[in-house]
Each structure stands twice: as structure tokens, then as C-alpha cells.
CSV table of C-alpha atoms in Angstrom, one decimal:
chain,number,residue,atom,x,y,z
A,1,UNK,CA,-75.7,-62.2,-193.6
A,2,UNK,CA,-76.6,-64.6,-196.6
A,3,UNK,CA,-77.2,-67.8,-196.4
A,4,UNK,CA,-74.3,-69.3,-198.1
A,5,UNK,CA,-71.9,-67.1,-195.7
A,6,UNK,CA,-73.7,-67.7,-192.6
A,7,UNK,CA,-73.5,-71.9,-193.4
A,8,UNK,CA,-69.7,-71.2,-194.4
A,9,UNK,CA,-69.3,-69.5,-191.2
A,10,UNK,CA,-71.3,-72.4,-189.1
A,11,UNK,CA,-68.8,-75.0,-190.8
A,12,UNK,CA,-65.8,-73.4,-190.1
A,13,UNK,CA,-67.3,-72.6,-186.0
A,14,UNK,CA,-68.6,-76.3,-186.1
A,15,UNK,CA,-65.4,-77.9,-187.5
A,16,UNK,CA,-67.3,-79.7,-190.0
A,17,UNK,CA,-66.2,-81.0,-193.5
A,18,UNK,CA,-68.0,-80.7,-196.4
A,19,UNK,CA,-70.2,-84.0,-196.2
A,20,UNK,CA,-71.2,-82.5,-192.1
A,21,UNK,CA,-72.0,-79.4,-193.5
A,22,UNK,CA,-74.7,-81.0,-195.8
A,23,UNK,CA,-75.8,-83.3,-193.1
A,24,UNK,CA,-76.5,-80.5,-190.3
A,25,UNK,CA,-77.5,-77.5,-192.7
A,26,UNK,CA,-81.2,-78.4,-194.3
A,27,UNK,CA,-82.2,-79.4,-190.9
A,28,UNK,CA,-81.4,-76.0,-189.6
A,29,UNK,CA,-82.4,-73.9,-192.8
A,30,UNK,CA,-86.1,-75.6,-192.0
A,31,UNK,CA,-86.2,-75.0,-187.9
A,32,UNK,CA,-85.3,-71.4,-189.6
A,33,UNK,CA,-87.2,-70.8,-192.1
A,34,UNK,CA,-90.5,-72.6,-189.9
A,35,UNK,CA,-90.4,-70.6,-187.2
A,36,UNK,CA,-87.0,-69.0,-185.6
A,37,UNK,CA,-86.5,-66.5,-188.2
A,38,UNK,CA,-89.5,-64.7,-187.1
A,39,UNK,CA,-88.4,-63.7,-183.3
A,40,UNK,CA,-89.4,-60.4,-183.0
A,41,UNK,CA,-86.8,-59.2,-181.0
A,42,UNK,CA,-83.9,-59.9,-183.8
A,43,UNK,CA,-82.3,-57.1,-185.2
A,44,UNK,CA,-83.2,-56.0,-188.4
A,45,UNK,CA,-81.5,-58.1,-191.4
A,46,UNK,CA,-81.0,-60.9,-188.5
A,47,UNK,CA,-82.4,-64.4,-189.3
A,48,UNK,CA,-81.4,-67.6,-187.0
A,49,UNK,CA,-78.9,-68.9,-188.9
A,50,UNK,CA,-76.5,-65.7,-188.6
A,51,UNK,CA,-77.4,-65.2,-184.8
A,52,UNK,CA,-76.7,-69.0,-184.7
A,53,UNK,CA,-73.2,-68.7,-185.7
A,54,UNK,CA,-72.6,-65.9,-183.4
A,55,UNK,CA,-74.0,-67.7,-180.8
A,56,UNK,CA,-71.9,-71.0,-180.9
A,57,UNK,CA,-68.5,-68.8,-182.0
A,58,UNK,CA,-68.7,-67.5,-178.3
A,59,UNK,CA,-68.7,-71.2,-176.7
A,60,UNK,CA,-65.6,-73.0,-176.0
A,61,UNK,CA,-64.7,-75.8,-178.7
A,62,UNK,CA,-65.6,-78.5,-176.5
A,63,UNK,CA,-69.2,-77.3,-175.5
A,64,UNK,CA,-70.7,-76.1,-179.4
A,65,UNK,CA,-71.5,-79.9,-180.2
A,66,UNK,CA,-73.2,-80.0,-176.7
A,67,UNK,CA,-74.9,-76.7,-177.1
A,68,UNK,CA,-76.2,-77.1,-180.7
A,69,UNK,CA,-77.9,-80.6,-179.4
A,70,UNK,CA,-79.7,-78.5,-177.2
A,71,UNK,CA,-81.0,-76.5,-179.7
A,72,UNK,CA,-81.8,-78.7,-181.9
A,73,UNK,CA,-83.6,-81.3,-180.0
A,74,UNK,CA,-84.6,-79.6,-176.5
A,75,UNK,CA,-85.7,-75.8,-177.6
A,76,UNK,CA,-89.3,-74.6,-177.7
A,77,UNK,CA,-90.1,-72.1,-179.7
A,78,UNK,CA,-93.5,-71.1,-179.7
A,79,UNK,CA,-94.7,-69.1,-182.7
A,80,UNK,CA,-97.4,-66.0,-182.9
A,81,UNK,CA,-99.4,-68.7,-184.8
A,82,UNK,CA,-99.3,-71.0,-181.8
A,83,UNK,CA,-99.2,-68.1,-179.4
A,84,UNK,CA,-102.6,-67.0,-180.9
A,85,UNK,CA,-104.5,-69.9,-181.4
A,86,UNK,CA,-103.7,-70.8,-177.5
A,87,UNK,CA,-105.5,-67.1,-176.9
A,88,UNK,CA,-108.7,-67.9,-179.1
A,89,UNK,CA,-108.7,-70.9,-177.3
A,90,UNK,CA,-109.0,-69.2,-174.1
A,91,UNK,CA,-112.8,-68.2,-174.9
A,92,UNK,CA,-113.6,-71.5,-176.4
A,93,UNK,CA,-111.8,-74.0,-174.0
A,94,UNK,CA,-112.3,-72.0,-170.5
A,95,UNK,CA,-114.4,-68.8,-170.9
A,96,UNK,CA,-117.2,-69.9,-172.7
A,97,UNK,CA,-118.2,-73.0,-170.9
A,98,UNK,CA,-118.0,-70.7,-167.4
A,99,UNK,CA,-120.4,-68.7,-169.1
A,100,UNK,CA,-122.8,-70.8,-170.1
A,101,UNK,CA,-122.4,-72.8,-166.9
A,102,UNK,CA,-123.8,-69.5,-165.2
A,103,UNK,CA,-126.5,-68.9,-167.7
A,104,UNK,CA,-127.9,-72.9,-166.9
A,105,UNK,CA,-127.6,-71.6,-163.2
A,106,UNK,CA,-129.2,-68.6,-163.1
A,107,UNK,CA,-132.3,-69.5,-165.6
A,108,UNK,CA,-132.8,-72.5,-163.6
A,109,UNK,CA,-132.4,-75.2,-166.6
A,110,UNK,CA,-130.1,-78.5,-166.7
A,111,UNK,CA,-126.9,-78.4,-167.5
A,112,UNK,CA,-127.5,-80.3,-170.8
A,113,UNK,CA,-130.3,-77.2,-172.1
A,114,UNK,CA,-127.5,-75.2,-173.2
A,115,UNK,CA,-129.4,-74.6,-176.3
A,116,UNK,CA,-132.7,-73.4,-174.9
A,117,UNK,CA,-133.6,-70.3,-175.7
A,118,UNK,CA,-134.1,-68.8,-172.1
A,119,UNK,CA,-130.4,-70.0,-171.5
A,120,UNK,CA,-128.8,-68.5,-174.2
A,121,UNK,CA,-130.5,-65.0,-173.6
A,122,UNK,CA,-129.0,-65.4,-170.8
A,123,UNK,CA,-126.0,-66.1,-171.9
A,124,UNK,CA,-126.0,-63.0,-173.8
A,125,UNK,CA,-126.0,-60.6,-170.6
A,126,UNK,CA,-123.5,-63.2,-168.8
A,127,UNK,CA,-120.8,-62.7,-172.0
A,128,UNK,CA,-121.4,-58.6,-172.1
A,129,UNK,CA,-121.5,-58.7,-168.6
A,130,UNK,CA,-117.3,-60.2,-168.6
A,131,UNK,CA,-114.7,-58.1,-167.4
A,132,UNK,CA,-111.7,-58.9,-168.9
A,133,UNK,CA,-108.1,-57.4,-167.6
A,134,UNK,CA,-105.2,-58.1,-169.3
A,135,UNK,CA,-101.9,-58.7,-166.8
A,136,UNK,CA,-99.1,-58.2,-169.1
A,137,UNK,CA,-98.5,-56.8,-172.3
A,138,UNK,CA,-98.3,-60.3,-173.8
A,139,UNK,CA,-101.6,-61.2,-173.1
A,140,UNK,CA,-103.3,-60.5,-176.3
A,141,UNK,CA,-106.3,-59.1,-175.1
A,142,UNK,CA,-106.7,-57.3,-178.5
A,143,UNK,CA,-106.7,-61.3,-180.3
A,144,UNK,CA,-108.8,-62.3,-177.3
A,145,UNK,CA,-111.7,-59.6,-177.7
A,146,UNK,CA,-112.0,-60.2,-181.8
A,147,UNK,CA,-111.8,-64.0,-181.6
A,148,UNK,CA,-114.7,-64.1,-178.6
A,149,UNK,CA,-116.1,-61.5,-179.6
A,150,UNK,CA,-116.2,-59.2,-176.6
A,151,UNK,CA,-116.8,-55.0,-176.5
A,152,UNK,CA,-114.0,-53.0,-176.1
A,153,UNK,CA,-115.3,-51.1,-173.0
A,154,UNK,CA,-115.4,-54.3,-171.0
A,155,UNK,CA,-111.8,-55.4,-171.8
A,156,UNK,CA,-109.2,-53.7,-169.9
A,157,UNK,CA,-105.3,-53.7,-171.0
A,158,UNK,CA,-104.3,-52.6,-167.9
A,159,UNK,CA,-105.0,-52.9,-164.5
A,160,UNK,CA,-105.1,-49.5,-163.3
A,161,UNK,CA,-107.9,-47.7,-165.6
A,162,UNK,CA,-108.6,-43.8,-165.0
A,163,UNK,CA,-111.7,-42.8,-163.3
A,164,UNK,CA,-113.3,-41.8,-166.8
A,165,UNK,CA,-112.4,-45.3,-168.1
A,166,UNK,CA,-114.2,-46.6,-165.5
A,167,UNK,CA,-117.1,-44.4,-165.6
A,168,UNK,CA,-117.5,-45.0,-169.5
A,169,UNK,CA,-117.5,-48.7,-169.1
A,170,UNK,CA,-119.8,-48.7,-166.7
A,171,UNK,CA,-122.1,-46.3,-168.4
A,172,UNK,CA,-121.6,-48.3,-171.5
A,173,UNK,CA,-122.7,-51.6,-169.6
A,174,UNK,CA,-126.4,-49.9,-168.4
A,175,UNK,CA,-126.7,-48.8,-172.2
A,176,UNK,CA,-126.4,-52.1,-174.0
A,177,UNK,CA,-129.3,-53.1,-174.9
A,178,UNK,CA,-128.5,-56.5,-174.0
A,179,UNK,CA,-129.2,-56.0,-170.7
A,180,UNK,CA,-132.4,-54.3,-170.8
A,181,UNK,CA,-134.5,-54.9,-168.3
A,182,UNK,CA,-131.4,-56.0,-165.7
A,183,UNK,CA,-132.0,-54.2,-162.4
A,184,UNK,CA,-128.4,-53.6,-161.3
A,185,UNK,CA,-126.6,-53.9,-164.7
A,186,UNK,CA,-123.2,-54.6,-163.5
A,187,UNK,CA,-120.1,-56.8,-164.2
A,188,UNK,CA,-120.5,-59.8,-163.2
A,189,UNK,CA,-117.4,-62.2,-163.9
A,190,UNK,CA,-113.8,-61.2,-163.9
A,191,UNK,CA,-111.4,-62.8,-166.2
A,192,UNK,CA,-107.6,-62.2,-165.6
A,193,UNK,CA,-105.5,-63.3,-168.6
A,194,UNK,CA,-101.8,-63.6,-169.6
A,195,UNK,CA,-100.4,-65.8,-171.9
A,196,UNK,CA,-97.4,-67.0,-169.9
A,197,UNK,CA,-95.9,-67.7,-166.4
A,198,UNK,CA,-93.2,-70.6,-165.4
A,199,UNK,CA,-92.9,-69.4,-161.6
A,200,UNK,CA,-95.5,-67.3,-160.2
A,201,UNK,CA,-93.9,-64.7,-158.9
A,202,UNK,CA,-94.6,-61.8,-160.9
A,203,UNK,CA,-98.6,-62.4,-160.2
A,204,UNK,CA,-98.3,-62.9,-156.7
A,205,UNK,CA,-95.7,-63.0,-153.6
A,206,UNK,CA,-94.3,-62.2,-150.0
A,207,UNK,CA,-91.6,-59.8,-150.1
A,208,UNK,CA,-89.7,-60.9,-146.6
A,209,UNK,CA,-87.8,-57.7,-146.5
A,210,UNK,CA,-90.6,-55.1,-146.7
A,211,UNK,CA,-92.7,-57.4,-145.3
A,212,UNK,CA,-95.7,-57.1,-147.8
A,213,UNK,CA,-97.5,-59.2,-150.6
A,214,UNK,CA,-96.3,-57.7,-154.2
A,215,UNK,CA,-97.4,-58.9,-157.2
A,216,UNK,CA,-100.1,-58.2,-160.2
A,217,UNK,CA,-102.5,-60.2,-158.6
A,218,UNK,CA,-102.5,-58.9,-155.2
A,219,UNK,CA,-102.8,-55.5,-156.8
A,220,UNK,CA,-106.1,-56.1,-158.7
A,221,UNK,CA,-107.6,-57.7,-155.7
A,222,UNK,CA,-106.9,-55.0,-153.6
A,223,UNK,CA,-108.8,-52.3,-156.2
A,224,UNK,CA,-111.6,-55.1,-156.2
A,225,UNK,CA,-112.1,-55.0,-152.6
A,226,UNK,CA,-111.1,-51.1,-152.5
A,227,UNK,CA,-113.9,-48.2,-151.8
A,228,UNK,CA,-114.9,-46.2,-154.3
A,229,UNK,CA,-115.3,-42.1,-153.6
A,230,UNK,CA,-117.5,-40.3,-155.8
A,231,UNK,CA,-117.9,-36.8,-156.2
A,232,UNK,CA,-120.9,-34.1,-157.2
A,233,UNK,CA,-120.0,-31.7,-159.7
A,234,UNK,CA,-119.9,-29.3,-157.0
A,235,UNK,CA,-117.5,-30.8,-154.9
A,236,UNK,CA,-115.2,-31.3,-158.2
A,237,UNK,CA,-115.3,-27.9,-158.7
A,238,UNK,CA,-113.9,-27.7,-155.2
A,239,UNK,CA,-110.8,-29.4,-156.2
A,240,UNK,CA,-111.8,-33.0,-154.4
A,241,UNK,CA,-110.6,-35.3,-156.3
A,242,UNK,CA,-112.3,-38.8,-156.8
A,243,UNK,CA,-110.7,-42.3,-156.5
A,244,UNK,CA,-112.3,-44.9,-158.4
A,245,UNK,CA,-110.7,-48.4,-158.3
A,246,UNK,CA,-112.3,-51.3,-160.3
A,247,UNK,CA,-114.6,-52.1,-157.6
A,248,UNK,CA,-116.3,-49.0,-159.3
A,249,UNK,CA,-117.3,-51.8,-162.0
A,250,UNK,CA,-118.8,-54.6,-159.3
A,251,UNK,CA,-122.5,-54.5,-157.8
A,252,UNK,CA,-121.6,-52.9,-154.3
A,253,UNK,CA,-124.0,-55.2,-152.9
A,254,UNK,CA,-122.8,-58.3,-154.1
A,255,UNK,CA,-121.3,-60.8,-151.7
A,256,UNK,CA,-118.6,-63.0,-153.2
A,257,UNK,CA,-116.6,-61.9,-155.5
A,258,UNK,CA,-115.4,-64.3,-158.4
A,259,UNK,CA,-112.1,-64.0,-160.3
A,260,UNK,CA,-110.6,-66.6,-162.7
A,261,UNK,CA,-107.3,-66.6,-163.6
A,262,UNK,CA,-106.4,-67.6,-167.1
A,263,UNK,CA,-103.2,-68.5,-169.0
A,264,UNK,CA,-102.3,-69.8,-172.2
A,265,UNK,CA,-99.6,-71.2,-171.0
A,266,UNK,CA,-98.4,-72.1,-167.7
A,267,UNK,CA,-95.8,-74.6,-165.2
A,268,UNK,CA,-96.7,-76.9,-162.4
A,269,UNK,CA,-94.8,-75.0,-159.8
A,270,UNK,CA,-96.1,-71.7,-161.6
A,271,UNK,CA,-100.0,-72.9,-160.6
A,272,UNK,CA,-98.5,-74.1,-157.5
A,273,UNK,CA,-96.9,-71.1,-156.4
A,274,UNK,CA,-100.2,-68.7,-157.1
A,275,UNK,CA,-102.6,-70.6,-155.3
A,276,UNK,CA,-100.2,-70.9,-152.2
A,277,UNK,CA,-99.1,-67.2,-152.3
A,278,UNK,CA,-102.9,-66.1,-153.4
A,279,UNK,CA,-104.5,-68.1,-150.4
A,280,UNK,CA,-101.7,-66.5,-148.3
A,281,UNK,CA,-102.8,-63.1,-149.8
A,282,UNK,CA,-106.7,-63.9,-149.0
A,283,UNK,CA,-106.0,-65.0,-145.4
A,284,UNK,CA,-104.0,-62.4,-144.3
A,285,UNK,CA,-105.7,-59.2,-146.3
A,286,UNK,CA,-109.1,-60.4,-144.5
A,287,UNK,CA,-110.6,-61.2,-148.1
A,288,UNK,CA,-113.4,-64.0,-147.6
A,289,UNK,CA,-115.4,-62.9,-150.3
A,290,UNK,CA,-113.1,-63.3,-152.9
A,291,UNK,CA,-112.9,-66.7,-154.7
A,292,UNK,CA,-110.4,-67.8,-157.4
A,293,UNK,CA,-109.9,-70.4,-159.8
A,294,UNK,CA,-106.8,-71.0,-162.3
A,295,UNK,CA,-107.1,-72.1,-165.5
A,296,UNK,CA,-104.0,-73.0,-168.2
A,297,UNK,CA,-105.0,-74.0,-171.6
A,298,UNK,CA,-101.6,-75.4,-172.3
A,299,UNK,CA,-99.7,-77.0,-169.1
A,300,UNK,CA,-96.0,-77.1,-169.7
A,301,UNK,CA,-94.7,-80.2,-168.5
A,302,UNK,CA,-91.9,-80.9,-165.7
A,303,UNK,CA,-90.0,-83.0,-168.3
A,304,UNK,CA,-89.0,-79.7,-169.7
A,305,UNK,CA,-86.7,-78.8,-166.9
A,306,UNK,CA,-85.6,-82.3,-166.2
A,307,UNK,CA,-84.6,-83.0,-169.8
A,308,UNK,CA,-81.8,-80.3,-168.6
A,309,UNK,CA,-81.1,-80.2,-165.2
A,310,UNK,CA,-80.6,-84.1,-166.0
A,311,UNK,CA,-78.7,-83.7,-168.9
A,312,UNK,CA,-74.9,-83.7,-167.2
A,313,UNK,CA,-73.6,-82.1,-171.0
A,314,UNK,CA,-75.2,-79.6,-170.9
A,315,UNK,CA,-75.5,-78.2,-167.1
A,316,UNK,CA,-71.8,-78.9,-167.4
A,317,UNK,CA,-71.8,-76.1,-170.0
A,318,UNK,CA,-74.3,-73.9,-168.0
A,319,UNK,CA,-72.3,-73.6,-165.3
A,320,UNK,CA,-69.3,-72.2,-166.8
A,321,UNK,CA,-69.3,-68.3,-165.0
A,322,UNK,CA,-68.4,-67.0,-168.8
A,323,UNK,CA,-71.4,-67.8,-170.1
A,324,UNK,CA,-73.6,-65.7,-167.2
A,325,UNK,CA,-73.5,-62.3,-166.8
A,326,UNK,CA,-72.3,-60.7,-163.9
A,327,UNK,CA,-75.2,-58.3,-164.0
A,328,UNK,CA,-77.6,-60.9,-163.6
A,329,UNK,CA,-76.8,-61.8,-160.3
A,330,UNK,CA,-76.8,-58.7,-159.3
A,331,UNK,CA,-80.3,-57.8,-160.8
A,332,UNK,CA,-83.1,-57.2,-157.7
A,333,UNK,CA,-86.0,-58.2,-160.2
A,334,UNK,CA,-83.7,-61.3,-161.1
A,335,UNK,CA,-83.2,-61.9,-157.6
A,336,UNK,CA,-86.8,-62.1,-156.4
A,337,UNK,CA,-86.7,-66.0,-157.3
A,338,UNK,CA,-84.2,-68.5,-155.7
A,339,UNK,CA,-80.6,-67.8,-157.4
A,340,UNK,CA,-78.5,-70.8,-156.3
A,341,UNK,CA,-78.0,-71.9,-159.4
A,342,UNK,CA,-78.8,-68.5,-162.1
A,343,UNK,CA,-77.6,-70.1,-165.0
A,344,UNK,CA,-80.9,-71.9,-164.6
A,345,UNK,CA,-83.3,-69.1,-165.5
A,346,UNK,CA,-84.8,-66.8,-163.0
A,347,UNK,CA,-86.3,-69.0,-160.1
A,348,UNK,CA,-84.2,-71.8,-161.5
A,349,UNK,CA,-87.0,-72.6,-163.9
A,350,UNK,CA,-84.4,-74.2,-166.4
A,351,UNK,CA,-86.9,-73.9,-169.7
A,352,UNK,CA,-85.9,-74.0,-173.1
A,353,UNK,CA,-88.9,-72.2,-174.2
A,354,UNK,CA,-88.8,-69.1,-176.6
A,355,UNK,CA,-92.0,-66.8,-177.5
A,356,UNK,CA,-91.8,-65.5,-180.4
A,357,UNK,CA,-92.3,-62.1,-179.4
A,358,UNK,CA,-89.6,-62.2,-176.4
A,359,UNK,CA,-87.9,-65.0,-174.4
A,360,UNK,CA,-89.6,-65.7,-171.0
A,361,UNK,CA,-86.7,-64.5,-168.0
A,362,UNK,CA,-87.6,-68.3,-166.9
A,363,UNK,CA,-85.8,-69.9,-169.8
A,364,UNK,CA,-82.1,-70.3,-170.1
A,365,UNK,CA,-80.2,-67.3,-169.8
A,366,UNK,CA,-77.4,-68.2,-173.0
A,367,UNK,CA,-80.7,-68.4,-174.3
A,368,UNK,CA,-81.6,-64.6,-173.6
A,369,UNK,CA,-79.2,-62.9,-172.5
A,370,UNK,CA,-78.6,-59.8,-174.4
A,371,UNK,CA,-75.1,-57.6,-174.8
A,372,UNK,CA,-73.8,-54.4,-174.3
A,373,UNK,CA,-70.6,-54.9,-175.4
A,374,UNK,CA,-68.3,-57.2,-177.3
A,375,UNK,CA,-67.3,-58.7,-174.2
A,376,UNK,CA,-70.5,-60.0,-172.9
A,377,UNK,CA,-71.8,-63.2,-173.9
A,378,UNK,CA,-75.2,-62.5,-176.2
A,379,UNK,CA,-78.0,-65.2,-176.5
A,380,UNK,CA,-79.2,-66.9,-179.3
A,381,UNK,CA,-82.3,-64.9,-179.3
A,382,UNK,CA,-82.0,-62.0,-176.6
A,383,UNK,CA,-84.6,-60.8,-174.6
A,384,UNK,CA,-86.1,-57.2,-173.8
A,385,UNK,CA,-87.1,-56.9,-170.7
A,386,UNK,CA,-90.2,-55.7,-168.9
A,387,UNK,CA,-89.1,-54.0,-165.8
């Protein structure tokens, strides 16, 4: 759809006369062209202006005025620019300074001698000596790992590596010869990144009906604290299988195991909910040696949510049953998080935040939603989703 049509189209949907349609189109044409017509997950030939139109055509007269307020003055949309500068920033703002704070540690030296050359030896077998896991296919560990400047065999995409991945790292680790002369050359910090989380849930949680913790987070601890089985050659040949877990990759002798969590971009209630699920997780697993931290380079405030959940126009709007699919309710992943009000975003998070390469399940669902059918209402920029 061209440009001209698509602002044709927005008049006519908009009721707006000639002199509105001037007024309201440059501003849009620019949120457009700056960001929004770069959403990934737009079909191809779509831009925002054209999804725009669809979008408001499916409202009722009363609520487009309301809805395209919302857009243009509420709506986040974070761009792949902004998505990876917050992931280079990762290194700099939070992994870095844990590093050197380490090196100063275990050489002995002041905080402030970060520039001695004992320290930033160091420093050297502290970095190569990172295990990085990626939680999500959003986390960018690729961006991550050229921008700090990590190897690829100690940067995981997944949490559930093969037994030859693991040996390979590992085998990788003794050969560098930045850790030459390093008795037991083994990983020593664990970073766990993702770029995005609003609730919490998908990291960690109680499931009351099975009656387990669930959860990316509980699973990676678990192969942390699991034993490892190794094999001779002969017993392979056997047909006895290994099982290596990612405690393969930590000094079996070591006491306390150190994990920090890092995201690019993260909610209040979303640190909240970790740490109280996580120390839930520790306590009842028997884990004392294992030790967290979170970190968030980008905190997303609370006046977020409130700026629509306090907005009467609009959760007027949102609660209209047309505008929510019937699906959604039904959806078990959907319904891990509190579903009293849906039209709020899964867990009720009520965001108006859009990544550029898919809209977070958190956010407003006439945000996201996507459509089968001609019936169905379709957001504004529809989701693919991860389960």
C-alpha cells in the first residue's frame, strides 16, 4: 500500500477533513519512517502506516481517537539500534566491572589499581575464563560476544549443549594460552543473559498443579549442580552412554557457585518475581552453594503500566471482549500468569512496549495479537510466538 492510499484510507477511517489529515499525517509518516516500519515481524510489502489503517478500521467509531492517542503518545517501540547498543552495554556497564572486580581480588591489589599490570593479566584469564549462556533466542549473544569480545567456545546459545560441546569447550579452555600456567583451568563466572522480561515467569516459577519449580532458570541451575558421568572408550564401545550437564564446565572442587543474571531490559515486578521464585528454588532444591545476583541495564519503569491501567479511555476500550481473542484465554502458556483482567497482557503486565524483532506477550494484546481469519481482530504489529 502507497503512501498516498494508506493516508487516504487513515482519513476516511479517522473521519478527518482535509486540514486533519495534514495535521496528523507528517507526525505519523516520521514515527514510521524512524522506527515502526522496520518491525520484523510485518509482512512483506507492510509498513506502519498500512497496518495502521487496518488496525484502527477494526475499532468501533468511538474508540479510534482513543486508540490512536495511545499510539501516538504511550507506545514504546524499541528498535534493533536500541536493542543492541543495550547488549554492548551489557559487557561494558555490568560484565566488565565484575570482571575486573575479581581480578583486584584475586591478585591482591586495591580496588583503584585496575590498571596494574598484575591485575589486568589477570583480568585476561578472568574474561576467557566467562561462561556465557544465552536464555532466549532474543538475547543476542552473537552482538554480545563481538562487542566484548568473547570466544565462541565459551558462549553458549542454548542451555542444553551436547556432551561434545561440552567437551570442546572445555578442552578449548585448558588450550588457551591465556591461561597457561592455571592449575585447574576452569570456568569460573557464569553470565546468564536475555534481553527482556516484564514478569518473571518464564525464568523461574512454582507450578501448583504439578507441584514443581519450571522455568529457564531452575533448569540451568539444576545442570549446574547435576553430576557428571564420564565414560572410557571402552565402556562407550559398550553402548554406556555419558551424561554431561554444564557442571561438566565448573571446577568439581569448587565450593560456591556464582551465577549473574543479566538483562537488557527488565520490570520491577519482573526482578521481584525472580529473586522470590529463585530463593524459593535454592531453599527447597537444597542449593547453598549457589549464589545469584540480577542485573538490568535498562529498568522499565512502573509509570508504564500506570499510564494505562489509569487511563479510564483507554481500559474502557481494552475491555471490550471483541477486541481479545477467545483463544487467548484459553492458552495454558497464557495462563501461567494471573488472567483476571487478559486484555492487560499476559500476567496483567499492561506495557505498551514493542521490540523490534517481536512484541513481548507482556504488552497489550490489540497490540499483538495476530489473525487467522478475517474475523479475528489483528494487532498493530502481531506477534510470533515462542512456545
Amino acid at each position: 500500500m502507497n503512501s498516498n492510499l494508506a493516508s487516504q484510507l487513515l482519513s476516511n477511517v479517522m473521519g478527518w477533513d482535509y486540514a486533519g489529515l495534514n495535521s496528523e499525517r507528517p507526525e505519523l509518516e516520521f514515527m514510521g519512517s524512524m522506527k515502526y516500519d522496520a518491525y520484523d515481524r510485518f509482512m512483506p510489502g507492510t509498513r506502519f502506516m498500512s497496518s495502521l489503517v487496518q488496525w484502527l478500521s477494526q475499532f468501533d467509531e468511538e474508540d479510534r481517537a482513543t486508540v490512536l492517542e495511545f499510539v501516538k503518545k504511550k507506545l514504546v517501540f524499541i528498535s534493533s539500534t536500541q536493542m543492541n547498543y543495550l547488549v554492548g552495554l551489557l559487557y561494558d556497564l555490568k560484565i566488565r566491572p565484575i570482571l575486573l572486580k575479581k581480578s583486584t581480588e584475586n591478585t591482591g591489589k586495591p580496588s583503584y589499581m585496575l590498571c596494574n599490570k598484575e591485575v589486568q593479566k589477570q583480568f585476561e584469564i578472568e574474561k576467557r575464563s566467562s561462561l556465557v549462556v544465552g536464555l532466549s533466542d532474543g538475547a543476542h549473544t552473537d552482538i554480545l560476544r563481538r562487542s566484548a569480545g568473547f570466544s565462541n567456545e565459551q558462549v553458549l546459545t542454548n542451555y542444553y549443549p551436547d556432551e561434545k560441546k561440552l567437551k570442546d569447550m572445555l578442552d578449548d579452555l585448558k588450550k588457551d594460552k591465556k591461561l597457561k600456567g592455571i592449575e585447574k583451568p576452569y570456568f569460573r563466572s557464569i553470565f546468564l543473559i536475555d534481553d527482556f522480561t516484564a514478569s518473571g515467569k518464564s525464568f523461574v516459577r512454582y507450578d501448583d498443579k504439578e507441584k514443581r519449580f519450571k522455568g529457564k532458570l531452575s533448569k540451568i541451575i539444576d545442570q549446574l549442580c547435576a553430576k557428571n558421568i564420564e565414560r572410557t572408550k571402552e565402556e562407550l564401545a559398550e553402548g554406556k552412554k555419558e551424561e554431561l550437564h554444564l557442571s561438566y564446565l565448573l571446577d568439581p572442587e569448587q565450593q560456591m557457585i556464582h551465577i549473574d543474571i543479566l538483562f537488557c531490559m527488565a520490570t520491577h515486578k519482573a526482578e521481584e518475581n525472580i529473586r522470590k521464585s529463585l530463593d524459593d528454588f535454592l531453599e527447597k532444591r537444597g542449593y547453598n552453594n549457589v549464589k545469584y545476583h540480577i542485573h538490568v541495564v535498562q529498568p522499565l519503569d512502573e509509570s508504564l503500566s500506570k499510564g494505562i491501567t489509569e487511563n479510564p479511555d483507554l481500559m474502557k476500550v481494552l475491555e471490550k471482549p471483541q477486541y481479545l481473542h477467545q483463544e487467548l484465554k484459553d492458552d495454558k502458556a497464557y495462563n501461567v500468569g494471573s488472567t483476571v483482567r487478559p486484555y492487560l497482557g499476559f500476567d496483567e503486565c499492561a506495557l505498551p512496549v514493542v521490540l523490534s524483532h517481536n512484541t513481548p506477550n507482556n504488552s497489550l494484546p490489540i497490540l499483538w495479537q495476530d489473525a487467522d481469519d478475517d474475523k479475528q481482530f489483528k494487532g498493530l504489529f502481531p506477534r510470533i510466538s515462542r512456545h
